[in-house]
Amino acid sequence: MSRRQPQLYSESHLPPGEFEEEQLISGTGEGDEIMEDAHGEEEEGYSSSTPTSTLTWISWFCSLPGHEYYCEVTEDFIEDDFNLTGLNSMVPFWKEAMEMVLDVEPDEETNKIPDVSIVEASAELLYGLVHQRYILTRMGLQAMVEKYEQGIFGACPRVFCNGTHVVPCGRTDIPGHDTVKLYCPNCSDIYTPPSSRFQGVDGAFFGTTFPHLFFQSYRELAPAPFWKPTSGHSSSPTSSRSVSPEAEVPDENGQPGQPKRVKPPPFVNPNPNGGQKRPAGRVYQPKIYGFRVSEQAKSGPRMLWMRLRPQDPEELDMVDWRGRFYDDEDDEYDHEDGAEEDRPMEDFDPDGHDDDDEEEEEEEEEEAHGGYPPQGRTRADFRPPSQSPPSSAPPRTPRDSPVVQAALGSKLTVRGAEGKGKAPGILRPIPATAAT
Amino acid sequence: MYTYRGIHSSWISWFLSSKGNEYFCEVEEDYILDRFNLTGLNTEVSNYSQALDLITDQLADDDIQDELRGALDVQARLLYGLIHARWIVTARGLAKMLEKYKRSDFGRCPRVLCQSQPLLPVGLTDVPYEKSVKLYCGRCEDLYSPKSSRHGSIDGAYFGTTFPHLLFLVYPNLIPPKSGPVDMTQVSSGTTTGSDGKRRKRDEAQEPTPEVIGEINTASVALKAERYKPKIFGFQVHEIAKLHRWQEAVRDRQVARLEELDI
């Protein structure tokens, strides 16, 4: 493997022409290889559809049936050792896999592996893991947004998402656990791909972070968290559910034109960092013979909340950091109601599921132990000034910087945001007891 | 002449076995033959009487000209679909659809956290030629489009807006749990007790049903529902987390409301 080890990553934005020059300079030893590489590089510039006889391994791999979700990782990204940090311990036959992915002629002495299929599996793993990191970079996101806009990842199967395009994601960043899933930004839920040919694609090759970093980077593709029915039809459960006290909230400083049933042609999210797309906000309302099923029936609707959006962005601020309406804390503060209100918090836990069980436990314990004293707080402690923009609510500061640029691909284990408002002192002893 | 002749004993069995019609169940012949059940359908279906004869296998082959046959077939399908929508909300029709539900004939929920919950067909309107059939998940209580385009082109009116909700109203012990893996053994045992209970109820007194219903408390089931929480490098995403908190506050309000009523 005597390829151009000089790190090209810093010049990754150079046009292909300069690339080839660079290659010629650094690799004067091996003429054949350079020719081949030059080919590969050229192909990277167009897409795999270029009728070249020498297809690179990467474009071949991405064109396989079932591999439609992958984008082509540029070779210079793979060649940069920094981008591969830690991967060599995860991939068997590292060197051979690298040679295969980069289409390098293997060294003479490495021909001792009898079966090519072993190396192929390693190459797939290597490519997948690099892919997971690559799609979080600017170039990778760009490659994926092109595929997204063409609808290559498909559309949300949920009817009231109106065919919102989805993006691939994983449920864990560790390979070998679960297959690829599809994330819908409108309902912010994950779905199994409709075709079984994606059953062979590892979800870790896309990772847990990608869809969200993707929609943070392309805000115009992310639906906003509030929705107003364009015509005031009563089929929307929003009207019956959340209009009551919240609707009285005075309209914030300059958007009298935005609400009130007039369909404003340009959709505006008052939060400049929020999703800028008009969401598909309708929610399914079960009906029997045309009558809505009452929530008081045993079989009545129980899950409408999961797809509901408030009509106005201000309503989102009427909930404190642990998911309670501020006004509810006043009325329902007597003994039994308080206890009921506590239960929900414990049940948030199923969400995490994957690798942060410990943190979730912490929250749970925290609810159980330290849950009562904070309830005694007056609501003034929590309530953000009603005229303030959404982002200025005091207890939420840690989350207000939405994008965290941490090391590529490494999933940092960080405490769930729910616990952030608490004094750390309450939390410290708990993990020991939480080992249930 | 007809393709169904020979292999299939009747038009209905031919229709049910043809590709793309997997969602339909068999409407019993005596239901179709009772004209009361067909009230008003003659205005919806042209060539009504011939279409009805075709469905019930009373149409002699030489009764119609070849050029009419294609059109008649379309009308017969429409008529069968509209009868089907009425049939599946009867006690016997519900029981038949339940069998198909147990076999997951309608597919499974694509939502990952529903853990392959079997689905039920539903229409968005009861008027034909408006909306195609959708699938209702009893776990997330949401609607999904069928995966296959063959099913995606079936008229939703052939199933109606009522069916899945009436099914869970009649068989409350079949309401899927909001968390945990799908337990079809529970479903099947529940089915038998449910239908037995129903039959007994009709035959004898009404004693078994109140107990069955009394066991179930669905006021706080929503708290058990799993949710996907988007995270970037392990951190929740601000705007989505905020919306989730709001949604959970709405949920908790409903739970508090229902628990007060002790449902």
XYZ file of C-alpha atoms in Angstrom:
699
model
C 0.000 0.000 0.000
C 2.248 2.697 -1.135
C -0.425 5.086 -2.247
C -0.322 8.774 -1.829
C -0.353 9.000 1.861
C 0.004 12.773 1.835
C -3.246 13.996 3.242
C -5.397 15.305 0.498
C -8.339 15.972 2.715
C -7.507 19.586 3.200
C -7.719 20.142 -0.524
C -10.866 18.160 -0.932
C -12.599 21.024 -2.638
C -10.067 21.148 -5.416
C -11.338 20.383 -8.881
C -10.496 16.936 -10.223
C -7.787 18.269 -12.481
C -5.626 19.364 -9.615
C -6.195 16.057 -8.012
C -4.607 14.190 -10.791
C -1.630 16.441 -10.704
C -1.208 15.778 -7.067
C -1.324 12.087 -7.699
C 1.255 12.219 -10.392
C 3.590 14.111 -8.188
C 3.321 11.915 -5.190
C 3.125 8.522 -6.792
C 5.934 8.519 -9.291
C 6.796 4.944 -8.486
C 3.829 2.994 -9.798
C 2.551 3.969 -13.173
C -0.214 1.403 -13.523
C -1.829 2.273 -10.307
C -1.935 5.904 -11.066
C -3.688 5.320 -14.321
C -6.319 3.332 -12.570
C -6.770 5.895 -9.869
C -7.078 8.690 -12.310
C -9.914 6.774 -13.863
C -11.606 6.351 -10.589
C -11.274 9.969 -9.732
C -12.784 11.003 -13.012
C -15.742 8.829 -12.413
C -16.309 10.326 -9.046
C -16.870 13.601 -10.799
C -19.883 12.346 -12.723
C -22.017 9.578 -11.389
C -21.795 5.853 -11.718
C -23.817 6.050 -14.879
C -20.797 7.086 -16.929
C -20.173 4.294 -19.354
C -16.648 3.568 -18.264
C -15.515 0.015 -18.421
C -13.393 0.323 -15.293
C -15.970 0.894 -12.627
C -14.515 1.719 -9.234
C -15.368 -0.597 -6.407
C -17.259 2.207 -4.715
C -19.524 2.999 -7.645
C -20.051 -0.691 -8.240
C -20.961 -1.186 -4.605
C -23.378 1.732 -4.581
C -25.091 0.509 -7.721
C -25.913 -2.912 -6.317
C -29.602 -3.591 -5.765
C -30.483 -2.697 -2.196
C -27.615 -0.230 -1.956
C -29.590 2.694 -3.340
C -29.429 4.551 -0.039
C -25.635 4.757 -0.038
C -23.905 7.731 -1.483
C -20.455 7.493 -2.986
C -17.765 8.377 -0.508
C -14.929 10.210 -2.188
C -11.671 8.326 -2.207
C -9.723 11.149 -0.668
C -12.000 10.986 2.364
C -11.178 7.315 2.789
C -7.498 7.909 2.186
C -7.274 10.368 5.016
C -6.251 8.313 8.018
C -7.771 10.823 10.382
C -11.223 9.973 9.076
C -10.631 6.313 9.799
C -9.582 6.741 13.416
C -10.617 3.706 15.413
C -12.039 1.774 12.532
C -9.110 -0.589 12.009
C -9.959 -2.354 15.237
C -13.519 -2.963 14.024
C -12.777 -4.306 10.558
C -11.035 -7.646 10.058
C -8.566 -7.862 7.161
C -8.202 -4.123 7.335
C -5.468 -3.794 4.791
C -7.084 -6.053 2.240
C -10.426 -4.351 2.720
C -8.814 -0.971 2.175
C -7.176 -2.228 -0.994
C -10.460 -3.552 -2.251
C -12.430 -0.387 -1.521
C -9.785 1.822 -3.089
C -9.140 -0.525 -6.033
C -5.467 -0.906 -5.247
C -3.597 -3.876 -6.604
C -2.768 -6.033 -3.593
C 0.865 -6.502 -2.631
C 2.389 -9.801 -3.584
C 2.773 -11.130 -0.079
C -0.838 -10.471 0.891
C -2.253 -13.168 -1.357
C -2.567 -15.530 1.521
C -6.284 -14.975 2.043
C -7.909 -17.830 0.213
C -11.446 -16.592 0.009
C -12.267 -13.252 -1.553
C -15.727 -13.225 0.005
C -14.201 -12.745 3.459
C -12.487 -9.627 2.260
C -15.663 -8.524 0.530
C -17.542 -8.620 3.814
C -14.757 -6.618 5.448
C -14.782 -4.148 2.608
C -18.513 -3.670 2.994
C -18.119 -3.119 6.716
C -15.280 -0.691 6.156
C -17.198 1.214 3.535
C -20.291 1.320 5.700
C -18.447 2.688 8.695
C -16.676 5.290 6.614
C -20.006 6.115 5.019
C -21.526 6.744 8.421
C -18.856 9.379 9.054
C -18.770 10.765 5.554
C -22.472 11.638 5.386
C -22.002 13.897 8.402
C -19.501 16.038 6.548
C -20.470 18.940 4.367
C -19.750 17.030 1.185
C -21.563 13.969 2.397
C -24.616 15.978 3.379
C -24.574 17.566 -0.042
C -24.433 14.193 -1.731
C -27.312 12.990 0.392
C -29.470 16.061 -0.176
C -29.278 15.431 -3.899
C -30.537 11.920 -3.388
C -33.166 13.229 -0.988
C -34.543 15.709 -3.437
C -34.804 13.033 -6.085
C -36.836 10.982 -3.644
C -34.444 8.054 -3.734
C -35.064 7.256 -0.090
C -38.810 7.111 -0.621
C -41.708 8.773 1.125
C -43.267 8.451 4.548
C -45.883 5.671 4.615
C -48.014 7.682 7.028
C -51.017 8.995 5.132
C -51.164 12.451 6.690
C -47.497 13.112 6.069
C -48.593 13.539 2.445
C -45.596 11.767 0.988
C -42.924 13.709 2.860
C -39.565 12.384 1.759
C -37.658 10.357 4.295
C -33.960 9.821 4.969
C -32.176 6.632 5.990
C -31.010 6.278 9.555
C -29.880 3.712 12.051
C -31.067 3.002 15.547
C -27.533 2.498 16.762
C -24.067 3.496 15.605
C -22.594 0.069 16.244
C -22.736 -2.281 13.255
C -24.453 -5.624 13.399
C -27.433 -4.665 15.524
C -30.267 -3.452 13.348
C -31.073 -2.796 9.738
C -31.533 0.587 8.155
C -34.692 2.549 8.995
C -36.251 5.613 7.438
C -36.781 8.845 9.333
C -39.648 11.154 8.433
C -39.061 14.776 9.427
C -42.767 15.548 9.451
C -43.904 13.022 12.041
C -40.350 12.632 13.377
C -40.743 8.905 13.553
C -38.885 5.971 12.048
C -40.202 3.372 9.639
C -39.122 0.086 8.172
C -38.211 0.412 4.478
C -41.020 -0.912 2.290
C -38.833 -3.237 0.284
C -37.171 -6.289 1.759
C -34.041 -5.658 -0.264
C -33.007 -3.125 2.359
C -33.130 -5.792 5.028
C -29.496 -6.519 4.322
C -28.320 -2.957 4.900
C -26.939 -2.207 8.337
C -28.457 0.826 10.032
C -25.115 1.738 11.564
C -23.832 2.560 8.075
C -26.079 5.610 8.249
C -25.983 6.184 11.966
C -28.233 7.783 14.521
C -27.083 11.341 13.964
C -27.327 11.707 10.227
C -31.044 12.451 9.708
C -31.096 15.134 12.358
C -27.863 16.777 11.322
C -29.230 16.646 7.793
C -32.385 18.542 8.702
C -30.423 20.927 10.900
C -28.220 21.712 7.933
C -31.068 22.083 5.465
C -33.637 23.951 7.514
C -35.819 24.623 4.509
C -36.502 20.887 4.335
C -37.464 20.558 7.986
C -41.159 21.016 8.819
C -41.932 23.548 11.540
C -43.318 22.306 14.865
C -46.598 24.219 14.677
C -49.448 24.047 12.245
C -52.660 25.883 11.648
C -55.382 24.331 9.541
C -55.766 26.517 6.490
C -59.544 26.438 6.675
C -61.158 26.245 10.070
C -62.633 22.805 9.662
C -63.653 21.015 12.783
C -62.166 17.681 11.818
C -58.907 18.789 13.276
C -58.647 17.630 16.846
C -56.457 20.613 17.532
C -59.488 22.797 17.725
C -61.125 20.802 20.475
C -57.986 19.990 22.321
C -55.651 22.831 22.638
C -57.574 25.906 21.776
C -58.901 26.414 25.260
C -56.457 28.404 27.366
C -53.555 28.580 24.991
C -55.390 30.347 22.250
C -55.613 33.426 24.398
C -51.910 33.932 24.226
C -51.283 37.341 22.758
C -49.735 37.195 19.362
C -46.122 37.858 19.550
C -44.540 41.007 18.227
C -44.890 41.167 14.528
C -46.839 38.353 13.027
C -50.415 39.387 13.014
C -50.481 38.438 9.358
C -49.292 34.911 9.929
C -52.127 33.263 11.830
C -55.899 33.684 11.520
C -56.952 31.458 8.723
C -55.414 33.561 5.989
C -53.092 31.253 4.171
C -49.870 33.211 4.023
C -48.049 32.246 0.865
C -44.551 32.295 2.355
C -44.442 30.115 5.429
C -42.550 31.751 8.262
C -41.250 30.133 11.385
C -40.600 32.948 13.865
C -37.719 30.916 15.179
C -35.011 31.519 12.563
C -33.230 28.353 13.655
C -36.362 26.238 13.454
C -37.759 24.179 10.639
C -38.752 26.418 7.775
C -41.111 24.168 5.874
C -44.867 24.191 6.232
C -45.681 20.912 7.943
C -48.344 18.420 6.984
C -50.237 18.743 10.215
C -53.469 16.854 9.818
C -54.115 14.128 12.341
C -56.270 11.077 11.807
C -59.518 11.165 13.707
C -61.238 7.763 14.091
C -64.927 7.831 13.254
C -67.774 5.358 13.546
C -70.627 6.071 11.157
C -69.329 9.589 10.787
C -69.172 10.299 14.512
C -65.824 10.829 16.121
C -65.000 8.115 18.631
C -65.090 9.672 22.069
C -61.920 9.587 24.086
C -64.097 8.368 26.938
C -64.663 5.062 25.168
C -62.365 2.208 26.109
C -61.368 1.988 22.489
C -61.282 5.744 22.104
C -58.332 7.602 20.664
C -55.291 7.592 22.924
C -52.494 8.521 20.568
C -53.569 11.715 18.870
C -51.057 13.679 20.900
C -48.186 11.946 19.203
C -48.936 13.597 15.854
C -50.414 16.825 17.127
C -48.854 20.226 16.566
C -49.824 23.422 18.351
C -51.424 26.080 16.227
C -48.967 28.770 17.234
C -45.303 28.548 18.051
C -45.943 30.353 21.329
C -47.892 27.383 22.628
C -44.711 25.363 22.667
C -43.425 27.664 25.378
C -46.336 26.935 27.641
C -44.756 23.663 28.618
C -41.923 23.408 31.119
C -38.741 21.430 30.707
C -40.264 18.211 31.878
C -43.325 18.350 29.704
C -46.116 19.928 31.719
C -48.310 22.873 31.005
C -47.524 25.689 33.372
C -51.173 26.315 34.164
C -51.697 22.675 35.049
C -49.171 22.922 37.790
C -51.406 25.364 39.606
C -54.713 23.615 39.401
C -53.554 20.071 39.656
C -51.206 20.490 42.440
C -53.054 18.661 45.104
C -51.912 15.299 46.359
C -53.331 12.742 43.946
C -53.026 14.738 40.816
C -49.440 15.403 41.616
C -48.834 11.717 41.842
C -50.502 11.111 38.537
C -48.490 13.813 36.950
C -45.380 12.061 38.051
C -46.099 8.867 36.287
C -45.694 10.210 32.775
C -42.110 11.098 33.417
C -41.185 7.534 34.204
C -42.724 6.388 31.001
C -40.695 8.642 28.821
C -37.985 6.099 29.119
C -38.990 3.680 26.398
C -37.876 6.275 23.904
C -34.195 5.787 24.367
C -34.172 2.063 24.110
C -30.723 1.834 22.691
C -27.667 2.762 24.565
C -28.538 5.408 27.052
C -30.529 3.341 29.455
C -28.396 4.483 32.243
C -29.179 8.104 31.778
C -32.829 7.339 31.486
C -32.673 5.500 34.731
C -31.155 8.531 36.244
C -34.039 10.617 35.171
C -36.458 8.124 36.483
C -34.801 7.934 39.818
C -34.577 11.613 39.870
C -38.296 11.781 39.403
C -38.822 9.418 42.252
C -36.410 10.994 44.701
C -35.991 14.550 43.846
C -39.249 14.897 41.987
C -41.194 16.433 44.782
C -39.205 19.403 45.947
C -39.165 21.088 42.532
C -42.899 20.769 42.343
C -43.063 23.203 45.171
C -41.509 25.852 43.014
C -43.701 28.634 41.994
C -44.409 28.705 38.374
C -42.665 31.993 38.058
C -39.464 30.048 38.354
C -40.138 28.213 35.181
C -42.268 30.417 33.124
C -40.327 32.259 30.523
C -41.428 35.812 30.037
C -44.389 35.450 27.763
C -43.130 38.009 25.318
C -39.736 36.520 24.884
C -38.777 34.629 21.753
C -38.895 30.863 22.066
C -35.217 30.414 22.435
C -34.777 32.470 25.556
C -36.440 30.206 28.060
C -33.907 30.069 30.876
C -33.793 26.400 31.878
C -33.258 25.134 28.367
C -30.014 26.777 27.524
C -28.047 23.585 27.006
C -30.267 22.619 24.155
C -30.492 25.970 22.518
C -27.360 25.384 20.573
C -28.871 22.713 18.455
C -26.006 21.472 16.408
C -23.155 19.999 18.287
C -20.134 19.464 16.205
C -18.365 16.733 18.016
C -15.960 14.123 16.784
C -17.187 12.458 13.634
C -19.316 9.424 14.125
C -18.660 9.041 17.782
C -21.839 8.988 19.704
C -21.164 10.800 22.890
C -23.084 9.531 25.809
C -24.589 12.567 27.282
C -27.267 12.872 29.813
C -30.732 13.371 28.418
C -31.736 16.959 28.354
C -34.573 16.439 30.792
C -32.219 16.309 33.695
C -30.321 19.411 32.778
C -32.280 21.808 34.874
C -31.449 19.934 38.023
C -28.580 20.484 40.322
C -26.005 17.820 39.598
C -25.753 17.066 43.273
C -29.099 15.356 43.253
C -28.027 13.102 40.487
C -24.643 11.941 41.520
C -25.529 9.122 43.915
C -28.225 7.716 41.712
C -26.421 5.668 39.051
C -25.242 3.311 41.706
C -28.768 2.488 42.736
C -30.070 2.519 39.213
C -28.411 -0.705 38.185
C -31.650 -2.591 38.003
C -66.543 -18.364 -20.705
C -65.658 -16.714 -17.400
C -62.227 -17.228 -16.084
C -63.482 -18.282 -12.722
C -65.466 -21.183 -14.111
C -63.758 -24.465 -13.765
C -61.280 -23.644 -10.991
C -63.559 -21.614 -8.804
C -66.951 -22.594 -7.659
C -68.353 -19.062 -7.671
C -67.714 -15.517 -8.786
C -66.957 -14.526 -5.198
C -64.307 -17.172 -4.661
C -62.755 -16.242 -7.995
C -62.788 -12.585 -6.984
C -61.256 -13.285 -3.577
C -58.481 -15.393 -4.994
C -57.459 -12.982 -7.724
C -54.318 -10.980 -7.154
C -54.689 -7.717 -5.284
C -57.945 -8.689 -3.599
C -56.307 -10.126 -0.511
C -57.886 -7.539 1.752
C -61.446 -8.615 0.972
C -63.243 -11.231 2.985
C -66.042 -13.447 1.824
C -69.496 -11.964 2.085
C -71.916 -14.739 2.899
C -74.401 -15.389 0.170
C -77.499 -15.067 2.306
C -76.353 -11.589 3.296
C -76.230 -10.593 -0.357
C -79.512 -12.276 -1.136
C -81.318 -10.314 1.550
C -82.396 -7.290 -0.437
C -82.699 -5.211 2.707
C -78.919 -5.239 3.022
C -78.578 -3.780 -0.444
C -80.882 -0.810 0.108
C -79.791 2.135 -1.967
C -77.029 0.358 -3.830
C -79.069 0.279 -7.034
C -78.487 4.001 -7.386
C -74.732 3.589 -6.993
C -74.254 0.767 -9.459
C -75.374 0.862 -13.050
C -76.569 -2.464 -14.446
C -77.359 -3.221 -10.853
C -79.461 -6.308 -11.346
C -77.110 -7.903 -13.845
C -74.135 -7.164 -11.630
C -75.944 -8.718 -8.719
C -76.757 -11.767 -10.779
C -73.119 -12.055 -11.759
C -71.957 -11.904 -8.154
C -74.445 -14.516 -7.070
C -73.724 -16.735 -10.103
C -77.207 -16.466 -11.468
C -76.225 -14.917 -14.761
C -76.329 -17.270 -17.683
C -73.377 -16.839 -20.009
C -75.437 -16.083 -23.057
C -77.476 -13.409 -21.294
C -75.084 -10.635 -22.178
C -73.099 -9.558 -25.167
C -69.350 -9.672 -25.118
C -68.881 -5.917 -25.261
C -70.928 -5.500 -22.099
C -68.992 -8.046 -20.201
C -66.024 -5.845 -19.347
C -68.233 -3.033 -18.114
C -70.345 -5.474 -16.171
C -67.300 -6.873 -14.469
C -66.379 -3.388 -13.251
C -69.891 -2.874 -11.928
C -69.885 -6.261 -10.242
C -66.662 -5.364 -8.428
C -68.112 -2.056 -7.337
C -71.259 -3.744 -6.104
C -69.308 -6.387 -4.248
C -67.109 -3.728 -2.688
C -70.056 -1.692 -1.481
C -71.766 -4.770 -0.062
C -68.448 -5.692 1.529
C -68.270 -2.332 3.307
C -71.655 -3.034 4.867
C -70.927 -6.656 5.607
C -67.717 -6.144 7.567
C -69.481 -3.986 10.126
C -71.962 -6.761 10.936
C -71.208 -9.222 13.706
C -70.412 -12.053 11.315
C -68.433 -9.806 9.017
C -66.337 -8.507 11.906
C -65.580 -12.064 12.952
C -64.436 -12.920 9.434
C -62.205 -9.895 9.224
C -60.816 -10.761 12.615
C -59.567 -14.056 11.237
C -57.753 -12.181 8.502
C -56.372 -9.725 11.055
C -54.980 -12.599 13.100
C -53.231 -13.880 9.997
C -51.899 -10.365 9.319
C -53.473 -10.424 5.880
C -53.512 -6.647 5.833
C -49.819 -6.290 6.501
C -47.949 -4.912 9.456
C -47.314 -1.428 10.725
C -44.261 0.146 9.084
C -43.569 2.207 12.197
C -40.539 0.682 13.841
C -41.744 1.149 17.410
C -45.047 -0.581 16.661
C -43.051 -3.785 16.393
C -44.894 -5.164 13.349
C -48.347 -4.686 14.734
C -50.903 -6.131 12.261
C -52.981 -3.523 10.468
C -56.635 -3.176 9.518
C -58.015 -1.699 6.294
C -59.979 1.529 6.443
C -61.354 4.104 4.053
C -61.079 7.843 4.385
C -64.547 8.257 2.956
C -67.570 6.041 2.420
C -68.173 7.403 -1.058
C -66.710 5.276 -3.858
C -64.150 6.584 -6.363
C -62.672 9.152 -3.988
C -59.847 7.743 -1.880
C -57.924 4.504 -1.977
C -57.805 2.122 0.949
C -55.537 2.924 3.902
C -54.320 0.810 6.765
C -55.033 1.565 10.391
C -52.657 0.570 13.158
C -54.356 -0.088 16.458
C -51.153 0.573 18.324
C -50.110 4.001 17.107
C -53.695 4.734 15.982
C -52.489 6.180 12.745
C -53.035 5.585 9.053
C -50.571 4.190 6.553
C -50.608 3.644 2.833
C -50.361 0.043 1.653
C -46.882 -0.947 0.552
C -47.974 -2.540 -2.665
C -49.499 -0.548 -5.487
C -51.904 -3.410 -6.116
C -53.468 -2.681 -2.769
C -52.934 1.020 -3.095
C -55.435 1.131 -5.938
C -58.324 -0.507 -4.055
C -61.173 1.857 -3.319
C -61.321 2.807 0.346
C -65.101 2.873 0.256
C -65.074 -0.934 -0.022
C -63.954 -0.998 3.608
C -65.492 2.163 4.942
C -64.437 4.628 7.569
C -66.030 2.737 10.446
C -64.690 -0.777 10.302
C -61.482 -0.822 12.407
C -62.950 1.372 15.114
C -66.086 -0.720 15.373
C -63.909 -3.804 15.596
C -62.052 -2.481 18.618
C -65.289 -1.180 20.097
C -66.832 -4.647 19.846
C -63.696 -6.503 20.893
C -62.048 -4.202 23.432
C -59.805 -6.998 24.655
C -58.183 -6.975 21.233
C -56.993 -3.409 21.519
C -53.258 -3.809 21.055
C -50.996 -2.882 23.963
C -48.981 0.273 23.375
C -45.654 -1.342 24.132
C -43.979 -4.698 24.032
C -43.877 -7.208 21.189
C -47.008 -8.214 19.335
C -48.548 -11.186 21.067
C -50.759 -12.916 18.561
C -51.527 -15.763 20.943
C -53.181 -13.251 23.182
C -55.015 -11.922 20.191
C -56.262 -15.326 19.154
C -57.293 -16.356 22.641
C -58.932 -13.005 23.044
C -60.725 -13.561 19.792
C -62.194 -16.835 20.811
C -63.370 -15.556 24.148
C -64.630 -12.442 22.486
C -66.672 -14.200 19.850
C -67.782 -16.850 22.293
C -68.836 -14.156 24.634
C -70.752 -12.477 21.895
C -72.496 -15.619 20.853
C -73.345 -16.499 24.392
C -74.588 -13.032 24.959
C -77.006 -13.346 22.129
C -78.075 -16.839 23.127
C -78.319 -16.435 26.853
C -78.044 -13.550 29.210
C -75.517 -10.726 28.941
C -73.299 -11.797 31.799
C -69.899 -12.505 30.272
C -69.256 -9.231 28.531
C -69.304 -6.756 31.420
C -66.541 -8.668 33.179
C -64.404 -8.713 30.092
C -64.775 -5.029 29.560
C -64.386 -4.247 33.218
C -60.859 -5.643 33.250
C -59.569 -3.203 30.762
C -58.524 0.250 31.756
C -57.272 2.226 28.828
C -57.057 5.625 30.501
C -53.302 5.677 30.824
C -52.165 3.322 28.061
C -50.725 6.246 26.135
C -48.024 6.585 28.775
C -46.632 3.245 27.708
C -46.264 4.215 24.075
C -42.711 4.265 22.851
C -41.420 7.233 20.935
C -38.458 7.832 18.771
C -36.303 10.691 20.073
C -34.064 12.275 17.468
C -30.539 12.831 18.709
C -27.422 14.406 17.292
C -24.308 12.847 18.783
C -26.482 11.831 21.687
C -28.008 15.246 22.235
C -31.696 15.784 21.654
C -32.621 18.211 18.923
C -33.995 21.366 20.433
C -37.047 22.157 18.356
C -38.166 18.545 18.102
C -37.652 17.945 21.807
C -39.724 21.016 22.524
C -42.538 19.769 20.330
C -42.308 16.387 22.007
C -42.599 17.966 25.429
C -45.659 19.837 24.300
C -47.191 16.685 22.853
C -46.480 14.811 26.047
C -48.105 17.584 28.031
C -51.197 17.217 25.846
C -51.066 13.494 26.425
C -50.756 13.876 30.194
C -53.713 16.187 30.231
C -55.793 13.602 28.460
C -54.604 10.905 30.826
C -55.493 13.056 33.803
C -58.904 13.729 32.290
C -59.571 10.067 31.666
C -58.288 8.902 35.004
C -60.624 11.296 36.691
C -63.461 9.603 34.823
C -61.901 6.212 35.623
C -62.207 4.769 32.150
